[in-house]
GROMACS .gro file of C-alpha atoms in nm:
model
  298
    1UNK     CA    1   1.723  -2.032  -2.527
    2UNK     CA    2   2.053  -2.224  -2.541
    3UNK     CA    3   2.311  -2.183  -2.269
    4UNK     CA    4   2.553  -2.032  -2.521
    5UNK     CA    5   2.303  -1.760  -2.606
    6UNK     CA    6   2.249  -1.686  -2.239
    7UNK     CA    7   2.624  -1.679  -2.173
    8UNK     CA    8   2.683  -1.425  -2.450
    9UNK     CA    9   2.419  -1.177  -2.339
   10UNK     CA   10   2.379  -1.044  -1.988
   11UNK     CA   11   2.017  -0.939  -2.037
   12UNK     CA   12   1.718  -1.048  -2.240
   13UNK     CA   13   1.452  -0.806  -2.359
   14UNK     CA   14   1.114  -0.859  -2.197
   15UNK     CA   15   0.858  -0.595  -2.289
   16UNK     CA   16   0.957  -0.262  -2.139
   17UNK     CA   17   1.196  -0.426  -1.896
   18UNK     CA   18   1.505  -0.640  -1.892
   19UNK     CA   19   1.550  -0.987  -1.751
   20UNK     CA   20   1.863  -1.182  -1.678
   21UNK     CA   21   1.883  -1.517  -1.860
   22UNK     CA   22   1.798  -1.692  -1.533
   23UNK     CA   23   1.492  -1.474  -1.479
   24UNK     CA   24   1.386  -1.538  -1.839
   25UNK     CA   25   1.414  -1.914  -1.793
   26UNK     CA   26   1.214  -1.895  -1.471
   27UNK     CA   27   0.946  -1.689  -1.644
   28UNK     CA   28   0.904  -1.933  -1.932
   29UNK     CA   29   0.940  -2.245  -1.720
   30UNK     CA   30   1.253  -2.365  -1.901
   31UNK     CA   31   1.386  -2.572  -1.616
   32UNK     CA   32   1.668  -2.728  -1.820
   33UNK     CA   33   1.816  -2.390  -1.910
   34UNK     CA   34   1.757  -2.267  -1.557
   35UNK     CA   35   1.946  -2.562  -1.408
   36UNK     CA   36   2.231  -2.513  -1.657
   37UNK     CA   37   2.259  -2.148  -1.564
   38UNK     CA   38   2.266  -2.238  -1.195
   39UNK     CA   39   2.549  -2.488  -1.261
   40UNK     CA   40   2.744  -2.206  -1.424
   41UNK     CA   41   2.699  -1.992  -1.113
   42UNK     CA   42   2.420  -1.763  -1.227
   43UNK     CA   43   2.312  -1.535  -0.944
   44UNK     CA   44   1.987  -1.687  -0.819
   45UNK     CA   45   1.921  -1.373  -0.617
   46UNK     CA   46   1.983  -1.114  -0.886
   47UNK     CA   47   1.764  -0.812  -0.824
   48UNK     CA   48   1.462  -0.740  -1.046
   49UNK     CA   49   1.534  -0.537  -1.360
   50UNK     CA   50   1.318  -0.243  -1.454
   51UNK     CA   51   0.985  -0.121  -1.331
   52UNK     CA   52   0.803  -0.453  -1.370
   53UNK     CA   53   1.093  -0.674  -1.270
   54UNK     CA   54   1.090  -1.000  -1.078
   55UNK     CA   55   1.360  -1.207  -0.916
   56UNK     CA   56   1.396  -1.549  -1.072
   57UNK     CA   57   1.202  -1.708  -0.786
   58UNK     CA   58   0.924  -1.452  -0.810
   59UNK     CA   59   0.903  -1.507  -1.186
   60UNK     CA   60   0.876  -1.882  -1.141
   61UNK     CA   61   0.606  -1.843  -0.879
   62UNK     CA   62   0.407  -1.586  -1.074
   63UNK     CA   63   0.397  -1.816  -1.375
   64UNK     CA   64   0.322  -2.132  -1.176
   65UNK     CA   65   0.646  -2.316  -1.255
   66UNK     CA   66   0.688  -2.548  -0.956
   67UNK     CA   67   0.998  -2.728  -1.087
   68UNK     CA   68   1.178  -2.400  -1.151
   69UNK     CA   69   1.089  -2.271  -0.806
   70UNK     CA   70   1.214  -2.592  -0.646
   71UNK     CA   71   1.544  -2.575  -0.836
   72UNK     CA   72   1.595  -2.213  -0.735
   73UNK     CA   73   1.521  -2.279  -0.370
   74UNK     CA   74   1.759  -2.575  -0.369
   75UNK     CA   75   2.020  -2.332  -0.502
   76UNK     CA   76   1.947  -2.103  -0.206
   77UNK     CA   77   1.726  -1.846  -0.374
   78UNK     CA   78   1.605  -1.592  -0.119
   79UNK     CA   79   1.239  -1.661  -0.052
   80UNK     CA   80   1.209  -1.300   0.067
   81UNK     CA   81   1.400  -1.141  -0.222
   82UNK     CA   82   1.332  -0.778  -0.302
   83UNK     CA   83   1.043  -0.697  -0.531
   84UNK     CA   84   1.013  -0.467  -0.831
   85UNK     CA   85   0.850  -0.126  -0.814
   86UNK     CA   86   0.522  -0.203  -0.991
   87UNK     CA   87   0.264  -0.445  -0.852
   88UNK     CA   88   0.536  -0.556  -0.617
   89UNK     CA   89   0.456  -0.886  -0.453
   90UNK     CA   90   0.653  -1.147  -0.265
   91UNK     CA   91   0.717  -1.490  -0.409
   92UNK     CA   92   0.456  -1.632  -0.170
   93UNK     CA   93   0.191  -1.378  -0.270
   94UNK     CA   94   0.255  -1.450  -0.638
   95UNK     CA   95   0.236  -1.825  -0.579
   96UNK     CA   96  -0.082  -1.793  -0.373
   97UNK     CA   97  -0.255  -1.616  -0.660
   98UNK     CA   98  -0.192  -1.913  -0.891
   99UNK     CA   99  -0.383  -2.146  -0.661
  100UNK     CA  100  -0.099  -2.401  -0.671
  101UNK     CA  101  -0.111  -2.557  -0.326
  102UNK     CA  102   0.216  -2.747  -0.376
  103UNK     CA  103   0.400  -2.431  -0.474
  104UNK     CA  104   0.269  -2.242  -0.171
  105UNK     CA  105   0.359  -2.533   0.058
  106UNK     CA  106   0.711  -2.541  -0.089
  107UNK     CA  107   0.768  -2.173  -0.015
  108UNK     CA  108   0.632  -2.206   0.338
  109UNK     CA  109   0.864  -2.503   0.394
  110UNK     CA  110   1.153  -2.277   0.296
  111UNK     CA  111   1.055  -2.011   0.546
  112UNK     CA  112   0.828  -1.776   0.354
  113UNK     CA  113   0.654  -1.535   0.590
  114UNK     CA  114   0.280  -1.583   0.571
  115UNK     CA  115   0.211  -1.227   0.681
  116UNK     CA  116   0.455  -1.025   0.474
  117UNK     CA  117   0.275  -0.690   0.430
  118UNK     CA  118   0.135  -0.570   0.100
  119UNK     CA  119   0.357  -0.320  -0.079
  120UNK     CA  120   0.191   0.017  -0.129
  121UNK     CA  121   0.139   0.003  -0.507
  122UNK     CA  122  -0.099  -0.280  -0.607
  123UNK     CA  123   0.064  -0.507  -0.352
  124UNK     CA  124  -0.099  -0.812  -0.198
  125UNK     CA  125  -0.038  -1.029   0.103
  126UNK     CA  126  -0.041  -1.399   0.026
  127UNK     CA  127  -0.393  -1.432   0.166
  128UNK     CA  128  -0.519  -1.137  -0.037
  129UNK     CA  129  -0.365  -1.281  -0.353
  130UNK     CA  130  -0.526  -1.620  -0.298
  131UNK     CA  131  -0.865  -1.465  -0.218
  132UNK     CA  132  -0.850  -1.246  -0.528
  133UNK     CA  133  -0.826  -1.552  -0.752
  134UNK     CA  134  -1.074  -1.754  -0.544
  135UNK     CA  135  -0.810  -2.014  -0.458
  136UNK     CA  136  -1.004  -2.185  -0.182
  137UNK     CA  137  -0.748  -2.447  -0.080
  138UNK     CA  138  -0.465  -2.195  -0.063
  139UNK     CA  139  -0.677  -1.960   0.148
  140UNK     CA  140  -0.749  -2.244   0.392
  141UNK     CA  141  -0.381  -2.339   0.412
  142UNK     CA  142  -0.275  -1.981   0.478
  143UNK     CA  143  -0.541  -1.933   0.745
  144UNK     CA  144  -0.424  -2.255   0.910
  145UNK     CA  145  -0.071  -2.110   0.909
  146UNK     CA  146  -0.186  -1.796   1.086
  147UNK     CA  147  -0.249  -1.553   0.802
  148UNK     CA  148  -0.393  -1.222   0.921
  149UNK     CA  149  -0.747  -1.216   0.785
  150UNK     CA  150  -0.768  -0.838   0.814
  151UNK     CA  151  -0.419  -0.743   0.697
  152UNK     CA  152  -0.415  -0.394   0.553
  153UNK     CA  153  -0.427  -0.362   0.176
  154UNK     CA  154  -0.200  -0.154  -0.045
  155UNK     CA  155  -0.265   0.219  -0.049
  156UNK     CA  156  -0.314   0.208  -0.427
  157UNK     CA  157  -0.581  -0.040  -0.543
  158UNK     CA  158  -0.537  -0.241  -0.227
  159UNK     CA  159  -0.779  -0.498  -0.088
  160UNK     CA  160  -0.839  -0.688   0.228
  161UNK     CA  161  -0.884  -1.060   0.180
  162UNK     CA  162  -1.261  -1.023   0.222
  163UNK     CA  163  -1.280  -0.741  -0.032
  164UNK     CA  164  -1.085  -0.954  -0.277
  165UNK     CA  165  -1.308  -1.256  -0.221
  166UNK     CA  166  -1.621  -1.043  -0.259
  167UNK     CA  167  -1.500  -0.912  -0.594
  168UNK     CA  168  -1.427  -1.268  -0.710
  169UNK     CA  169  -1.785  -1.375  -0.639
  170UNK     CA  170  -1.694  -1.672  -0.422
  171UNK     CA  171  -1.959  -1.713  -0.154
  172UNK     CA  172  -1.755  -2.003  -0.016
  173UNK     CA  173  -1.453  -1.783   0.046
  174UNK     CA  174  -1.657  -1.491   0.175
  175UNK     CA  175  -1.827  -1.718   0.427
  176UNK     CA  176  -1.494  -1.874   0.525
  177UNK     CA  177  -1.326  -1.539   0.583
  178UNK     CA  178  -1.624  -1.408   0.780
  179UNK     CA  179  -1.611  -1.720   0.997
  180UNK     CA  180  -1.247  -1.633   1.072
  181UNK     CA  181  -1.345  -1.286   1.189
  182UNK     CA  182  -1.292  -1.077   0.876
  183UNK     CA  183  -1.413  -0.719   0.916
  184UNK     CA  184  -1.714  -0.687   0.688
  185UNK     CA  185  -1.685  -0.308   0.696
  186UNK     CA  186  -1.311  -0.264   0.650
  187UNK     CA  187  -1.248   0.068   0.479
  188UNK     CA  188  -1.139   0.078   0.116
  189UNK     CA  189  -0.785   0.170   0.018
  190UNK     CA  190  -0.743   0.542  -0.047
  191UNK     CA  191  -0.694   0.511  -0.422
  192UNK     CA  192  -0.939   0.297  -0.621
  193UNK     CA  193  -1.041   0.091  -0.321
  194UNK     CA  194  -1.377  -0.074  -0.248
  195UNK     CA  195  -1.548  -0.203   0.061
  196UNK     CA  196  -1.645  -0.569   0.033
  197UNK     CA  197  -2.006  -0.472  -0.037
  198UNK     CA  198  -1.906  -0.217  -0.300
  199UNK     CA  199  -1.683  -0.474  -0.469
  200UNK     CA  200  -1.959  -0.734  -0.482
  201UNK     CA  201  -2.216  -0.479  -0.602
  202UNK     CA  202  -1.985  -0.354  -0.875
  203UNK     CA  203  -1.917  -0.705  -1.003
  204UNK     CA  204  -2.283  -0.808  -0.993
  205UNK     CA  205  -2.251  -1.086  -0.737
  206UNK     CA  206  -2.591  -1.073  -0.569
  207UNK     CA  207  -2.534  -1.388  -0.360
  208UNK     CA  208  -2.224  -1.226  -0.211
  209UNK     CA  209  -2.415  -0.901  -0.159
  210UNK     CA  210  -2.679  -1.094   0.037
  211UNK     CA  211  -2.416  -1.270   0.247
  212UNK     CA  212  -2.243  -0.943   0.332
  213UNK     CA  213  -2.567  -0.767   0.418
  214UNK     CA  214  -2.658  -1.053   0.650
  215UNK     CA  215  -2.318  -1.009   0.816
  216UNK     CA  216  -2.387  -0.641   0.883
  217UNK     CA  217  -2.224  -0.466   0.589
  218UNK     CA  218  -2.280  -0.090   0.590
  219UNK     CA  219  -2.491  -0.023   0.282
  220UNK     CA  220  -2.401   0.347   0.287
  221UNK     CA  221  -2.029   0.322   0.355
  222UNK     CA  222  -1.830   0.581   0.159
  223UNK     CA  223  -1.602   0.481  -0.124
  224UNK     CA  224  -1.234   0.557  -0.171
  225UNK     CA  225  -1.088   0.904  -0.188
  226UNK     CA  226  -1.044   0.869  -0.565
  227UNK     CA  227  -1.384   0.916  -0.728
  228UNK     CA  228  -1.521   0.661  -0.487
  229UNK     CA  229  -1.888   0.572  -0.486
  230UNK     CA  230  -2.112   0.383  -0.247
  231UNK     CA  231  -2.245   0.035  -0.316
  232UNK     CA  232  -2.559   0.182  -0.474
  233UNK     CA  233  -2.352   0.394  -0.711
  234UNK     CA  234  -2.151   0.087  -0.813
  235UNK     CA  235  -2.454  -0.131  -0.884
  236UNK     CA  236  -2.638   0.149  -1.064
  237UNK     CA  237  -2.345   0.237  -1.287
  238UNK     CA  238  -2.303  -0.126  -1.392
  239UNK     CA  239  -2.675  -0.178  -1.450
  240UNK     CA  240  -2.731  -0.447  -1.188
  241UNK     CA  241  -3.103  -0.389  -1.133
  242UNK     CA  242  -3.142  -0.676  -0.887
  243UNK     CA  243  -2.863  -0.547  -0.667
  244UNK     CA  244  -2.988  -0.189  -0.683
  245UNK     CA  245  -3.325  -0.315  -0.562
  246UNK     CA  246  -3.166  -0.521  -0.284
  247UNK     CA  247  -2.956  -0.230  -0.161
  248UNK     CA  248  -3.255   0.003  -0.160
  249UNK     CA  249  -3.452  -0.249   0.044
  250UNK     CA  250  -3.168  -0.249   0.297
  251UNK     CA  251  -3.168   0.127   0.342
  252UNK     CA  252  -2.936   0.258   0.074
  253UNK     CA  253  -2.972   0.635   0.048
  254UNK     CA  254  -3.116   0.688  -0.298
  255UNK     CA  255  -3.001   1.050  -0.323
  256UNK     CA  256  -2.660   1.014  -0.162
  257UNK     CA  257  -2.383   1.187  -0.353
  258UNK     CA  258  -2.032   1.058  -0.416
  259UNK     CA  259  -1.727   1.123  -0.626
  260UNK     CA  260  -1.539   1.444  -0.683
  261UNK     CA  261  -1.838   1.614  -0.842
  262UNK     CA  262  -2.091   1.486  -0.591
  263UNK     CA  263  -2.318   1.282  -0.816
  264UNK     CA  264  -2.609   1.054  -0.737
  265UNK     CA  265  -2.650   0.690  -0.830
  266UNK     CA  266  -2.917   0.796  -1.079
  267UNK     CA  267  -2.672   1.024  -1.259
  268UNK     CA  268  -2.421   0.741  -1.279
  269UNK     CA  269  -2.683   0.503  -1.419
  270UNK     CA  270  -2.785   0.764  -1.677
  271UNK     CA  271  -2.423   0.825  -1.780
  272UNK     CA  272  -2.383   0.451  -1.836
  273UNK     CA  273  -2.709   0.425  -2.032
  274UNK     CA  274  -2.905   0.209  -1.787
  275UNK     CA  275  -3.256   0.348  -1.830
  276UNK     CA  276  -3.414   0.065  -1.630
  277UNK     CA  277  -3.199   0.152  -1.330
  278UNK     CA  278  -3.282   0.521  -1.368
  279UNK     CA  279  -3.652   0.437  -1.359
  280UNK     CA  280  -3.612   0.211  -1.055
  281UNK     CA  281  -3.427   0.484  -0.869
  282UNK     CA  282  -3.690   0.744  -0.960
  283UNK     CA  283  -3.960   0.514  -0.824
  284UNK     CA  284  -3.756   0.487  -0.503
  285UNK     CA  285  -3.751   0.865  -0.463
  286UNK     CA  286  -3.447   0.978  -0.659
  287UNK     CA  287  -3.467   1.345  -0.749
  288UNK     CA  288  -3.270   1.588  -0.959
  289UNK     CA  289  -3.148   1.602  -1.315
  290UNK     CA  290  -2.957   1.339  -1.508
  291UNK     CA  291  -2.688   1.570  -1.642
  292UNK     CA  292  -2.326   1.597  -1.530
  293UNK     CA  293  -2.303   1.227  -1.458
  294UNK     CA  294  -1.963   1.061  -1.493
  295UNK     CA  295  -1.845   0.704  -1.454
  296UNK     CA  296  -1.691   0.651  -1.111
  297UNK     CA  297  -1.587   0.291  -1.166
  298UNK     CA  298  -1.395   0.290  -1.494
   0.00000   0.00000   0.00000
């Protein structure tokens, strides 16, 4: 984009939303255009546009553009600028998810709050964002800066840092967070949440499952309010025979019911077409028919 084009048009189309020229430059990493716009007094703190909007600084951080973020901060961009409505995350949380240690350090240097809470709709704290993408070095830096290891997740599809790390499959991060006192049995968020064990079981990470069980994870913890299933339901539905076996050996209730309709793990396995899991569950004492099964973890 040339500066003339940006000067002639107040907004630039971006999917279903609008972006200012400065936000567009930050999104694409066009630092030359961004610096030109700043020289012509573009508002570095212009609010996000539309449902998916980002401030310029948030856009630069989300897309891992360190030079753009630095230029914006030097122009006094608000490191705590307001967030858009959807998947709303602070600049620090967005940067943490990229794994860019220098970008995270830059924001912290400019006063970013390490424990800004997660917004209610798909939000993340910085630590949760870093754990979700298995960004080990960023997680360590944030913990060193006092990040709350058990900060509450968003009410919709939220995660604790440990739940996020478990879903990512990183045994290194799971062990690190546990060593910092993470609650292995933190409850899932109300809507589409998972306990750490449920998240690991769903994703098929048996090494993480083992680590969590050793740390005292509740094998029969209930799932979220929205169609939530237990760890056994998750593993069965995804066809992870090894994890189903491990959970059963640690006391998983083979006939426990979950979800709105109250279905068993065997019904979920049958609905997903995992005959080997169905047979394993039958051998472990599962009873009842296979009908009426639905997928709880779509």
